[in-house]
Coordinates of C-alpha atoms in Angstrom, one line a residue:
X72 CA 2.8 28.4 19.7
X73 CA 6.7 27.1 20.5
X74 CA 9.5 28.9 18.9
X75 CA 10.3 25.7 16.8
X76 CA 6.8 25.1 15.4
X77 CA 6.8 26.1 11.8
X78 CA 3.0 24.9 10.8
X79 CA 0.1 24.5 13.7
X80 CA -3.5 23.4 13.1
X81 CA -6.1 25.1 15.6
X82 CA -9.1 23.1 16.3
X83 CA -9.3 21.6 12.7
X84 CA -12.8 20.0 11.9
X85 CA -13.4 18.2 8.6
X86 CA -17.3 16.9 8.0
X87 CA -18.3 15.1 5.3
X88 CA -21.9 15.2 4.6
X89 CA -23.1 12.9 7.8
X90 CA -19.3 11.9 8.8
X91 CA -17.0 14.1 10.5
X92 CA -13.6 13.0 9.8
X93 CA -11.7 15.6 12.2
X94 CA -13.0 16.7 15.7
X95 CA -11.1 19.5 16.6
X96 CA -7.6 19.0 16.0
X97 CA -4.5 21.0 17.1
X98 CA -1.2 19.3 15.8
X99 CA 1.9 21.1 15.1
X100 CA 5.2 20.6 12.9
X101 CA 8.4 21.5 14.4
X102 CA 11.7 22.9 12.6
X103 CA 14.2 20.7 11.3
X104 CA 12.6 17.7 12.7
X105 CA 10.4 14.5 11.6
X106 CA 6.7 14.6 13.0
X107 CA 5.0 11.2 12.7
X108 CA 1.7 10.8 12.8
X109 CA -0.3 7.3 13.7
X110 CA -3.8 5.7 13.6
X111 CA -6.2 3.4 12.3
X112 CA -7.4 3.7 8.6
X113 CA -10.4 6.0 9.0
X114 CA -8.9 7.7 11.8
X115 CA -8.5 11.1 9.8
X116 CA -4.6 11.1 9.1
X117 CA -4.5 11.6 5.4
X118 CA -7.7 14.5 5.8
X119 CA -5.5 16.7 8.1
X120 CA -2.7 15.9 5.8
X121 CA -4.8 17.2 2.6
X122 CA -6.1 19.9 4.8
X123 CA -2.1 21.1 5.1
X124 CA -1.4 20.7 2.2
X125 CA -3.8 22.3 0.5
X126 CA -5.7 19.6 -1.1
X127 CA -9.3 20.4 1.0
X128 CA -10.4 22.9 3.2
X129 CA -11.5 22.9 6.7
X130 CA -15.0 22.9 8.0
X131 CA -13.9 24.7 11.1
X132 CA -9.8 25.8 12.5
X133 CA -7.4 27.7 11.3
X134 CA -4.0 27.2 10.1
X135 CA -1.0 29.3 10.8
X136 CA 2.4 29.2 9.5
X137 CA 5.2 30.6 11.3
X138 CA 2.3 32.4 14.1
X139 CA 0.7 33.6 11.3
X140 CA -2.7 32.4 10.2
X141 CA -3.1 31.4 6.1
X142 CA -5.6 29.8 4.0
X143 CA -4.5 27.5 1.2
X144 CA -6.7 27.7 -1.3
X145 CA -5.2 25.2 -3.4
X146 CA -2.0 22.8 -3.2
X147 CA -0.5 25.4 -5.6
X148 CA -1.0 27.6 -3.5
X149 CA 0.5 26.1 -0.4
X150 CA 3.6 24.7 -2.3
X151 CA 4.3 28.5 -2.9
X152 CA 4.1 28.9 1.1
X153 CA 6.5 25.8 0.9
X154 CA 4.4 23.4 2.1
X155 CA 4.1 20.0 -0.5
X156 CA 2.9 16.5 0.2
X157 CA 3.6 13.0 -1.3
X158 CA 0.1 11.2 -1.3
X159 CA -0.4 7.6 0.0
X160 CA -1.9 6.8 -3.6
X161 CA -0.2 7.8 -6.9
X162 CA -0.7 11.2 -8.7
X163 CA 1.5 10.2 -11.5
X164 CA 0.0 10.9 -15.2
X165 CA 1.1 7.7 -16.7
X166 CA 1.0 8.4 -20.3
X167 CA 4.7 11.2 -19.2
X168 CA 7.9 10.8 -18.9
X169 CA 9.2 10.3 -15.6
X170 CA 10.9 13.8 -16.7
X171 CA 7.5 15.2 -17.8
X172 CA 6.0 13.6 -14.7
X173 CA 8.4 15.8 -12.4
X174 CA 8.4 19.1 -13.7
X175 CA 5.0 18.9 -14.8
X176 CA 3.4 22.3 -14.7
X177 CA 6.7 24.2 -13.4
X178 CA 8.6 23.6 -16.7
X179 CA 12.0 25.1 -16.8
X180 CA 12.1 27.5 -19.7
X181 CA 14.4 27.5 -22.2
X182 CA 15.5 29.7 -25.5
X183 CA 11.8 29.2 -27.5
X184 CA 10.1 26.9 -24.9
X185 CA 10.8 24.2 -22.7
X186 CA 14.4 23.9 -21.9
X187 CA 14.2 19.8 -21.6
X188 CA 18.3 19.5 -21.6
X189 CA 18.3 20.9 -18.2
X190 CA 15.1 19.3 -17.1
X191 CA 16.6 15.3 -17.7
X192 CA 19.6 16.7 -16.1
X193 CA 17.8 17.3 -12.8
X194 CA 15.9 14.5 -13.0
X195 CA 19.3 12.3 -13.4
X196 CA 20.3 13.9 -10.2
X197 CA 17.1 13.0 -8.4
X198 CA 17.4 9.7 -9.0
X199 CA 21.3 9.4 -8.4
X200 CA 20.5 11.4 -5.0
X201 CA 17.5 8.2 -4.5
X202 CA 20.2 5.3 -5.4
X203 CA 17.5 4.4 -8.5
X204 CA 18.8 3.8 -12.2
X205 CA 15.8 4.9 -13.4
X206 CA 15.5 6.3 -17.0
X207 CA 14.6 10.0 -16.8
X208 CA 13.0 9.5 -20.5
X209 CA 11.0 6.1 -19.1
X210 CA 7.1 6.1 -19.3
X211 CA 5.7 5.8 -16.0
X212 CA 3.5 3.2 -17.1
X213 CA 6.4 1.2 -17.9
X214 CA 7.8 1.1 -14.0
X215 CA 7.0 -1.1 -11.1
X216 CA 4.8 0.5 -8.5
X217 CA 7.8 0.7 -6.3
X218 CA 9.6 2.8 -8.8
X219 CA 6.6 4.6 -9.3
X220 CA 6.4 5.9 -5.4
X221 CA 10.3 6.8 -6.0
X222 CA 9.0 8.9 -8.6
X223 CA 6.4 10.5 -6.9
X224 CA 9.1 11.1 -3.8
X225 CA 11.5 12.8 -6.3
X226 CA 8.9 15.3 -7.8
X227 CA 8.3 16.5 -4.1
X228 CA 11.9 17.0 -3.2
X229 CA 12.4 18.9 -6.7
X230 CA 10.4 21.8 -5.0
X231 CA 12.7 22.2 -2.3
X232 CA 10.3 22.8 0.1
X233 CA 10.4 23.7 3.9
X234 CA 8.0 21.3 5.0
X235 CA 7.5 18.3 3.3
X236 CA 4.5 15.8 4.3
X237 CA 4.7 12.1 3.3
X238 CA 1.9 9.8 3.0
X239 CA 2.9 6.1 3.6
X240 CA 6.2 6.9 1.4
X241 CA 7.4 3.5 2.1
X242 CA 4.5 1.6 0.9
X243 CA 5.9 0.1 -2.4
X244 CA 9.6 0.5 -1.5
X245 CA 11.9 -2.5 -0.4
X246 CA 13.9 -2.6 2.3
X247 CA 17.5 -1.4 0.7
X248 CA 14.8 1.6 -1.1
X249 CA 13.7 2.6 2.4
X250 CA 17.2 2.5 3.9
X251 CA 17.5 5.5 0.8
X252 CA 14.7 7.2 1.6
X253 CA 15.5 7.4 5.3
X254 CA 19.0 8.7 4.6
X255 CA 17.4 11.3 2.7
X256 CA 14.9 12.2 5.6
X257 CA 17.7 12.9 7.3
X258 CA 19.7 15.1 5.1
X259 CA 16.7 17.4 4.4
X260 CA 16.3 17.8 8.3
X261 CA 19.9 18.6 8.4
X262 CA 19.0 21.4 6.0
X263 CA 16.2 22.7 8.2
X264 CA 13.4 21.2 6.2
X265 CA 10.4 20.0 8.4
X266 CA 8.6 16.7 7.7
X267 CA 5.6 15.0 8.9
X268 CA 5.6 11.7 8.1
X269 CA 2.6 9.1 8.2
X270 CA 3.2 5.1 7.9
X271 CA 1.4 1.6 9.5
X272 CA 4.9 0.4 9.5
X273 CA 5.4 1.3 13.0
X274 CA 8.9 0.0 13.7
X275 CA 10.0 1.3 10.6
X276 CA 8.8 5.0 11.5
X277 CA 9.9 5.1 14.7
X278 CA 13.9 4.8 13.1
X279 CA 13.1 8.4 11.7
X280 CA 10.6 10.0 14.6
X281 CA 11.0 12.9 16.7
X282 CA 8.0 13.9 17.5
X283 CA 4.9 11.2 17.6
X284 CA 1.1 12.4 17.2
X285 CA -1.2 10.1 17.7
X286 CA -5.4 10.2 16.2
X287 CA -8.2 8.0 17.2
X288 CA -11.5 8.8 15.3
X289 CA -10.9 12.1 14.4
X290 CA -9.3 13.2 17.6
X291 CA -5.3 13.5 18.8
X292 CA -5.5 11.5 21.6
X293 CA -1.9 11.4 22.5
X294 CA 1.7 13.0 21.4
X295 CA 5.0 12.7 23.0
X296 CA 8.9 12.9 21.9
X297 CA 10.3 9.7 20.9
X298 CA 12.6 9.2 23.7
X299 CA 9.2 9.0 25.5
X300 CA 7.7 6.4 23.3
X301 CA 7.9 2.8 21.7
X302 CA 6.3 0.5 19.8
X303 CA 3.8 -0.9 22.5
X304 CA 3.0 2.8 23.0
X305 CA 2.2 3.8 19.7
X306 CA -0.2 0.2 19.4
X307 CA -2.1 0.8 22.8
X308 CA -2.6 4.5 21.9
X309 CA -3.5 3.8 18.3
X310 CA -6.1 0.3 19.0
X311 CA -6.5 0.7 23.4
X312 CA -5.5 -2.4 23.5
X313 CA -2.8 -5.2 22.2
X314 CA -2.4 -6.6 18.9
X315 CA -1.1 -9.6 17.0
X316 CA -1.9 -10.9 13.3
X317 CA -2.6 -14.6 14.5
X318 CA -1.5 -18.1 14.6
X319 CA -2.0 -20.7 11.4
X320 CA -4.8 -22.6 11.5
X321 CA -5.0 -26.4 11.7
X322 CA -3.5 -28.0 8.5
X323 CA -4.6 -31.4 6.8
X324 CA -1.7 -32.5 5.6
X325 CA -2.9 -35.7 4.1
X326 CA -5.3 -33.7 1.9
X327 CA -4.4 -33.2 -1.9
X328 CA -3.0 -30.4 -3.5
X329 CA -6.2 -27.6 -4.8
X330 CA -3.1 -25.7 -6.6
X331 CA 0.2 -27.3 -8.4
X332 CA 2.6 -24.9 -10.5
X333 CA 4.9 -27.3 -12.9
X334 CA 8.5 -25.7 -14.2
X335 CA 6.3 -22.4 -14.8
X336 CA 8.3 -19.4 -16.3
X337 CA 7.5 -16.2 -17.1
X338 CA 9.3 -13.9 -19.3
X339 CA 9.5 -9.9 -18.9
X340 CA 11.0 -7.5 -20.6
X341 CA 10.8 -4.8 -18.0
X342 CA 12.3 -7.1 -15.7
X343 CA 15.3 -7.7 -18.2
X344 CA 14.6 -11.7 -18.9
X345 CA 12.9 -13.8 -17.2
X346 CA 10.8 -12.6 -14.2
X347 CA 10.4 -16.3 -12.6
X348 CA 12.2 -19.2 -13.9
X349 CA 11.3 -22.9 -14.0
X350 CA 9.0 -22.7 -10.2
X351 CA 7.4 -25.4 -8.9
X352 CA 4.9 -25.2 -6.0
X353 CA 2.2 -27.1 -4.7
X354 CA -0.7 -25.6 -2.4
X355 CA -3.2 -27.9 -0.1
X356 CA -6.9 -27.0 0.8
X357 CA -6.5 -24.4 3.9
X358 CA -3.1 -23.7 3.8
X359 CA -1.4 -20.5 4.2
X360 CA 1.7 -19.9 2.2
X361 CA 3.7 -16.7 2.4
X362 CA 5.9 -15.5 -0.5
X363 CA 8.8 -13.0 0.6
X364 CA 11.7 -11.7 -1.4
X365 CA 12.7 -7.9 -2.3
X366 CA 11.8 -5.8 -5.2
X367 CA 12.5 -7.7 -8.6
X368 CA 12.8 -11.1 -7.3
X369 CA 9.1 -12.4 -9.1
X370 CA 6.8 -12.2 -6.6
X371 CA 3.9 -10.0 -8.5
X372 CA 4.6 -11.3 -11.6
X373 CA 4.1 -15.1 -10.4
X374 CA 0.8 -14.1 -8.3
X375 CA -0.5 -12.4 -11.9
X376 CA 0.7 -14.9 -14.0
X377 CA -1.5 -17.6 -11.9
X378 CA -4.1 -15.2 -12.1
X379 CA -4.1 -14.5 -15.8
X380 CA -3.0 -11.1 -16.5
X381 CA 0.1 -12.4 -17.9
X382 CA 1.6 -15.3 -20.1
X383 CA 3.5 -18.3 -19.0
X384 CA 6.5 -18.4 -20.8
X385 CA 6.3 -22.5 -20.3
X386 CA 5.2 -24.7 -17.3
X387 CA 1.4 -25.6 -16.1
X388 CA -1.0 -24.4 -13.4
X389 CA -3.6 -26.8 -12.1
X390 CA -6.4 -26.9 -10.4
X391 CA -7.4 -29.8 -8.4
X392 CA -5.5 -31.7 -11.2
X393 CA -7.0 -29.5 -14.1
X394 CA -4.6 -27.7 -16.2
X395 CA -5.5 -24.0 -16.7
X396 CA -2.7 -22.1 -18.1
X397 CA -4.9 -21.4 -21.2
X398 CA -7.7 -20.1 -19.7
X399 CA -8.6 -16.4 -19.5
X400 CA -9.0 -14.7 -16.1
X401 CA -13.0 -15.4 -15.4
X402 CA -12.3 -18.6 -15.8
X403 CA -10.0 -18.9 -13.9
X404 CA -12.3 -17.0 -11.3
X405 CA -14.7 -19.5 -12.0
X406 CA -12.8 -22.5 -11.2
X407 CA -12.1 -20.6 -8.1
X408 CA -8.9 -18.6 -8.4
X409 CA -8.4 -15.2 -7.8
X410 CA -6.5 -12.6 -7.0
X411 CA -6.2 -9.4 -4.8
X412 CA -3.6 -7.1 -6.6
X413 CA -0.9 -4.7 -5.1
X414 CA -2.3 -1.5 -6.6
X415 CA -5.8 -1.5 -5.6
X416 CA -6.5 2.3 -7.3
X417 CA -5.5 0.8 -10.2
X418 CA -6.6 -3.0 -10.3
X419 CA -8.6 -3.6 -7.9
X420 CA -11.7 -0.8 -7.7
X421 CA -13.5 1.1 -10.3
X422 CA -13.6 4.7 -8.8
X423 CA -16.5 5.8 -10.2
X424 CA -19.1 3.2 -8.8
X425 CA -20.0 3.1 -4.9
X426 CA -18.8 0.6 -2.3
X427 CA -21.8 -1.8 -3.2
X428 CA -21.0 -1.8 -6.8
X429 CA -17.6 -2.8 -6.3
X430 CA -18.4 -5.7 -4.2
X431 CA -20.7 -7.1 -6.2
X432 CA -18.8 -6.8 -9.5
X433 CA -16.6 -10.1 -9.3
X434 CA -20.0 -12.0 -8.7
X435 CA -21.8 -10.4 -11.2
X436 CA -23.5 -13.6 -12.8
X437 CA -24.8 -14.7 -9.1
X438 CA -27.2 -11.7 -9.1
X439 CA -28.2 -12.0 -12.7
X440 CA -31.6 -13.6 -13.8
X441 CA -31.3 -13.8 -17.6
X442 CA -31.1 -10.1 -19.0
X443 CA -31.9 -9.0 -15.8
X444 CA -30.0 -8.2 -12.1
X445 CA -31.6 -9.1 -9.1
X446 CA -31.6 -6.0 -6.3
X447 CA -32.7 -8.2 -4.1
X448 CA -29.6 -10.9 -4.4
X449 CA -26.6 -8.1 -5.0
X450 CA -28.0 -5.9 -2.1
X451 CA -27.5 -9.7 -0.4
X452 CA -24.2 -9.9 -1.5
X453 CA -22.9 -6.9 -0.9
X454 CA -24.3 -6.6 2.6
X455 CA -22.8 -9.6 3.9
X456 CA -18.8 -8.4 2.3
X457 CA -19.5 -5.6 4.2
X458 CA -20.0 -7.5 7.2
X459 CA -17.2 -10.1 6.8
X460 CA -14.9 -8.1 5.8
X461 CA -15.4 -5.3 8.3
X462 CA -15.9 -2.0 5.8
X463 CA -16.7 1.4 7.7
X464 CA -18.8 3.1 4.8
X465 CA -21.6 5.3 5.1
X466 CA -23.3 2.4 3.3
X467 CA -23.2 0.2 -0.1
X468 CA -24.3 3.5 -2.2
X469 CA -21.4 5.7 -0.5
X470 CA -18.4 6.5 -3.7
X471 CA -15.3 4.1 -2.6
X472 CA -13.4 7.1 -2.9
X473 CA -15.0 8.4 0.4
X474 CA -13.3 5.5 2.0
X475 CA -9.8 5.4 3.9
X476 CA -6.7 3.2 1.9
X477 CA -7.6 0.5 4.4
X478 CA -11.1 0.4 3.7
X479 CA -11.0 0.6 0.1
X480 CA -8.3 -2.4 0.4
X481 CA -10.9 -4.3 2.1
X482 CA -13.9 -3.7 -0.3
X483 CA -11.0 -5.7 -2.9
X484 CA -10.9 -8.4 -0.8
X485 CA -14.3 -8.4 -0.2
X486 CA -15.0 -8.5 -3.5
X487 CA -12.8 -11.7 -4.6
X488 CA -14.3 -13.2 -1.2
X489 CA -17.9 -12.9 -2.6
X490 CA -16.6 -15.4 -5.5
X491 CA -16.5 -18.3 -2.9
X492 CA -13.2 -19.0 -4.0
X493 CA -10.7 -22.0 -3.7
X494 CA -8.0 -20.2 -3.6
X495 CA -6.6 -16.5 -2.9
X496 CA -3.4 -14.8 -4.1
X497 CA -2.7 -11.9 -2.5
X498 CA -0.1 -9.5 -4.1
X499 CA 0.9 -7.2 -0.6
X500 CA -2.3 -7.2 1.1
X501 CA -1.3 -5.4 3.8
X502 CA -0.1 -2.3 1.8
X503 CA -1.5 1.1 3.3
X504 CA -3.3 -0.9 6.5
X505 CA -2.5 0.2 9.6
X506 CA -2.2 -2.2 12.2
X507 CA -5.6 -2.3 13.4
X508 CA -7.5 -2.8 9.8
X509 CA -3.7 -5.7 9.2
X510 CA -5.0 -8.0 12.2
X511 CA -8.3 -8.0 11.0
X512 CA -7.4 -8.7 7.4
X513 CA -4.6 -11.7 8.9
X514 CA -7.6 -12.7 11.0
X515 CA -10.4 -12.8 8.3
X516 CA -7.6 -14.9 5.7
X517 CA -6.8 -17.3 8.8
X518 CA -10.5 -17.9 8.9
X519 CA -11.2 -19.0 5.8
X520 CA -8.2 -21.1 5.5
X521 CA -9.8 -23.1 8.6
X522 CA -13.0 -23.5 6.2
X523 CA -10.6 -24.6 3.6
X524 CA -9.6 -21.7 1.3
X525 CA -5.5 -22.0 0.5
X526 CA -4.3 -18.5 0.5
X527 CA -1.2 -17.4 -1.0
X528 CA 0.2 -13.7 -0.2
X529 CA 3.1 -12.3 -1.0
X530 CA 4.8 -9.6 1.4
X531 CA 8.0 -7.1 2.1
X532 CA 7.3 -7.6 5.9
X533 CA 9.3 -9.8 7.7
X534 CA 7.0 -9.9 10.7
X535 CA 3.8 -10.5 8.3
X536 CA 5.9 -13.8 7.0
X537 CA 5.7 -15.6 10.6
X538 CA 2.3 -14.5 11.7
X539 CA -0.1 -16.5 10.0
X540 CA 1.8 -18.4 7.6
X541 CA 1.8 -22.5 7.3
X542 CA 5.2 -21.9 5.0
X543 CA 7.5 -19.6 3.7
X544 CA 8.8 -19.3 0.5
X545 CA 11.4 -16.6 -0.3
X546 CA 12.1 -15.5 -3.9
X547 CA 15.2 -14.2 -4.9
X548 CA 15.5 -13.2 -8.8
X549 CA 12.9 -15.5 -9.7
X550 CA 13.4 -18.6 -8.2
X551 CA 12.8 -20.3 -4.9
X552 CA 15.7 -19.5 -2.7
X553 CA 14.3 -21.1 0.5
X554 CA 11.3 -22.8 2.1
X555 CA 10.8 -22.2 5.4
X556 CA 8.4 -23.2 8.3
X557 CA 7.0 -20.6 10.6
X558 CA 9.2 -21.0 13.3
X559 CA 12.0 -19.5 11.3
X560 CA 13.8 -16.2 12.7
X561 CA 13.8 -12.9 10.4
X562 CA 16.9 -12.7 10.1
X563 CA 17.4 -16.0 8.6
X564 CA 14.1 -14.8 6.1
X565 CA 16.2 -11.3 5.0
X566 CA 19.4 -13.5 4.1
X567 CA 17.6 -15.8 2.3
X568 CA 16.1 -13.1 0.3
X569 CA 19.6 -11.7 -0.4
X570 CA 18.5 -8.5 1.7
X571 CA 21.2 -7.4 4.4
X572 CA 20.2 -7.8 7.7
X573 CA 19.9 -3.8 9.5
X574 CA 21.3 -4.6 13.0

């Protein structure tokens, strides 16, 4: 082992039951620097990662931490060794305090108990050292899932550990909040502290990389420094072959609008006023419309007000002509709108059911014959989401928790798909994908736009905003601050958006 490698895996192997997610792994994790590490959803990233950390155990390997080998028995356990990971999907007890949420289960003592003056004052610092005004007192609940991941980044640097592993970090974070996060990346490696660092936003990562690892299907099939590598690289290693998300499909553009939003406005307390304010948009059969603007500027609050979860302050939405703002969210699922929401842990799956269940659940009344559900139609169902939509399960009875983020974000879509919809709002559908399971997803929405599905998506990726997009509209504090075609530059996207352009 180098001199500068502070935490090796030896021939790491990870089976579960039938699948084995890791094939004899070695990776390593130098001193003071930032290890990425790429590859497809399902391509055993976050296992090794849990493995490290803790979380699981290996089926065959060893670990060793400064030459020495060591079992973590527990994440406990290896945060004591000074090893602590931020997850790609929230560990955050919603019902705390972001306080609580921090400190939770290494409470600072105080004279008879819990010495919470000291406790909010940390916290305070955290979030000054993040650049986020966030109430130390605040419920969890009560934040954005962007300020949520901030969150869950400041409870791991709390611990002051020596090797820090983060799990798509930057998944819920705008662009000015990952500008933050990257400053603090490199402060902590000016301090020594080693980090291994896993994200599908390839360009972004490779501002921060020093070292790049990259897995295929369980195996490391390639590593290298980063003055050695660049973005075709990392793609060609990571897929074998070259990638884009697609070109629009053809457009009718004599055909009539199949969604109109009249002088709608949503009101938010959370977001200080109103979220959006007086928008009006119209959407054609088969058109793709992308939504950009950065955190705060209405985006998931317009896709979830069209969708139902909440109220329009005033304004309409119709469909093909039909006013809906009063209707609840099945029907509005049964007039053919629905949506794919950012957190899909939270919104978009049930947990506890299997793959199969939780495609078939938005389509429920196809497979029911009176008081009774038809195998024979939901095992129909389910089989052909898992075919369109491309889901590498085990089968329809495997847990959706055995799947990878990109899978599991696939079952959502497949699920809203299986409605036969009209139209499909997309609240960052890209979020946790790698670049792979994105072209597919771009691919799959491009092809039922040409069979006449309008699609609606909102995104923080500049690049996702000219792939596959018809038009561009970019929000900035609630309104429409531009309109663009497709052929617009990014740069002209960002300062629309209010966002400073990073030369």
């Amino acid at each position: 082992m180098g001199d500068n490698v502070v935490l090796a895996a030896r021939h790491i192997a990870k089976s579960f039951g039938g699948v084995q997610a890791l094939k004899g792994v070695n990776f390593d994790v130098h001193a003071g620097q930032v290890t990425t590490l790429f590859g497809e959803n399902g391509a055993g990233k976050s296992t090794l990662m849990k493995i490290l950390s803790g979380v699981i155990q290996p089926t065959a390997g060893e670990i060793l931490l400064d030459g020495q080998p060591v079992e973590f028995e527990s994440t406990t356990d290896a945060s004591r060794h000074g090893v602590s990971i931020i997850h790609q999907e929230l560990s955050l007890a919603p019902n705390l305090s972001v306080r609580d949420n921090i400190f939770l289960g290494r409470e600072i003592p105080g004279t008879g108990g819990v010495d919470y003056a000291e406790e909010t004052r940390q916290t305070r610092a955290l979030m000054e050292d993040l650049e986020e005004a966030i109430d130390p007192l605040a419920p969890v609940d009560s934040l954005r899932l962007g300020q949520q991941q901030i969150v869950e980044i400041a409870r791991a640097l709390s611990v002051n550990s020596r090797i820090l592993i983060m799990d798509e970090p930057t998944s819920a974070l705008s662009a000015s909040e990952v500008e933050v996060l990257f400053g603090v990346i490199r402060e902590l490696k000016s301090r020594g502290v080693s980090i291994v660092y896993i994200s599908h936003h390839l360009e972004e990562a490779l501002q921060v990389t020093d070292q790049a690892v990259v897995l295929r299907d369980g195996n490391m099939v390639a590593s290298a420094p980063r003055d050695e590598i660049d973005l075709p690289w990392i793609v060609q290693k990571m897929v074998g072959s070259h990638f884009d998300l697609g070109t629009p499909p053809p457009l009718n553009p004599d055909a009539d609008p199949v969604l109109e939003i009249r002088d709608l406005s949503i009101r938010m307390e959370a977001a200080g006023g109103k979220a959006v304010n007086d928008l009006n948009l119209s959407v054609r059969p088969g058109e793709i419309v992308c939504i950009y603007g950065l955190m705060g500027a209405g985006r998931t609050e317009l896709l979830e007000c069209l969708a139902g979860r909440v109220p329009a302050e005033h304004g309409q939405i119709l469909m093909r002509g039909e006013d809906i703002s009063d209707m609840t969210i099945p029907e509005r699922i049964d007039n053919g709108l629905v949506l794919v929401p950012e957190d899909r842990q939270r919104d978009g799956l049930v947990q506890t059911m299997s793959v199969g269940e939780n495609l078939s659940l938005a389509s429920i009344l196809d497979f029911c014959r009176r008081a009774f559900v038809s195998d024979r139609l939901e095992r129909g169902i389910v089989d052909r989401a898992i075919k369109e939509v491309t889901v590498k399960t085990d089968g329809p009875d495997a847990p959706v928790t055995s799947l990878s983020g990109g899978n599991q974000q696939k079952v959502v879509i497949g699920k809203m798909l299986a409605t036969s919809p009209s139209v499909m709002l997309l609240d960052e559908p890209s979020r946790g994908i790698d670049v792979g399971a994105k072209g597919e997803v771009f691919r799959l929405l491009a092809q039922h736009a040409e069979d006449g599905l309008a699609v609606i998506y909102s995104t923080s990726e500049v690049e996702e905003c000219i792939a596959i997009a018809h038009r561009i509209i970019v929000m900035n504090r609630g309104r429409i601050a531009a309109e663009f075609s497709n052929d617009i530059t990014k740069e002209e996207i960002m300062a629309a958006s209010g966002e400073a352009v990073i030369a």
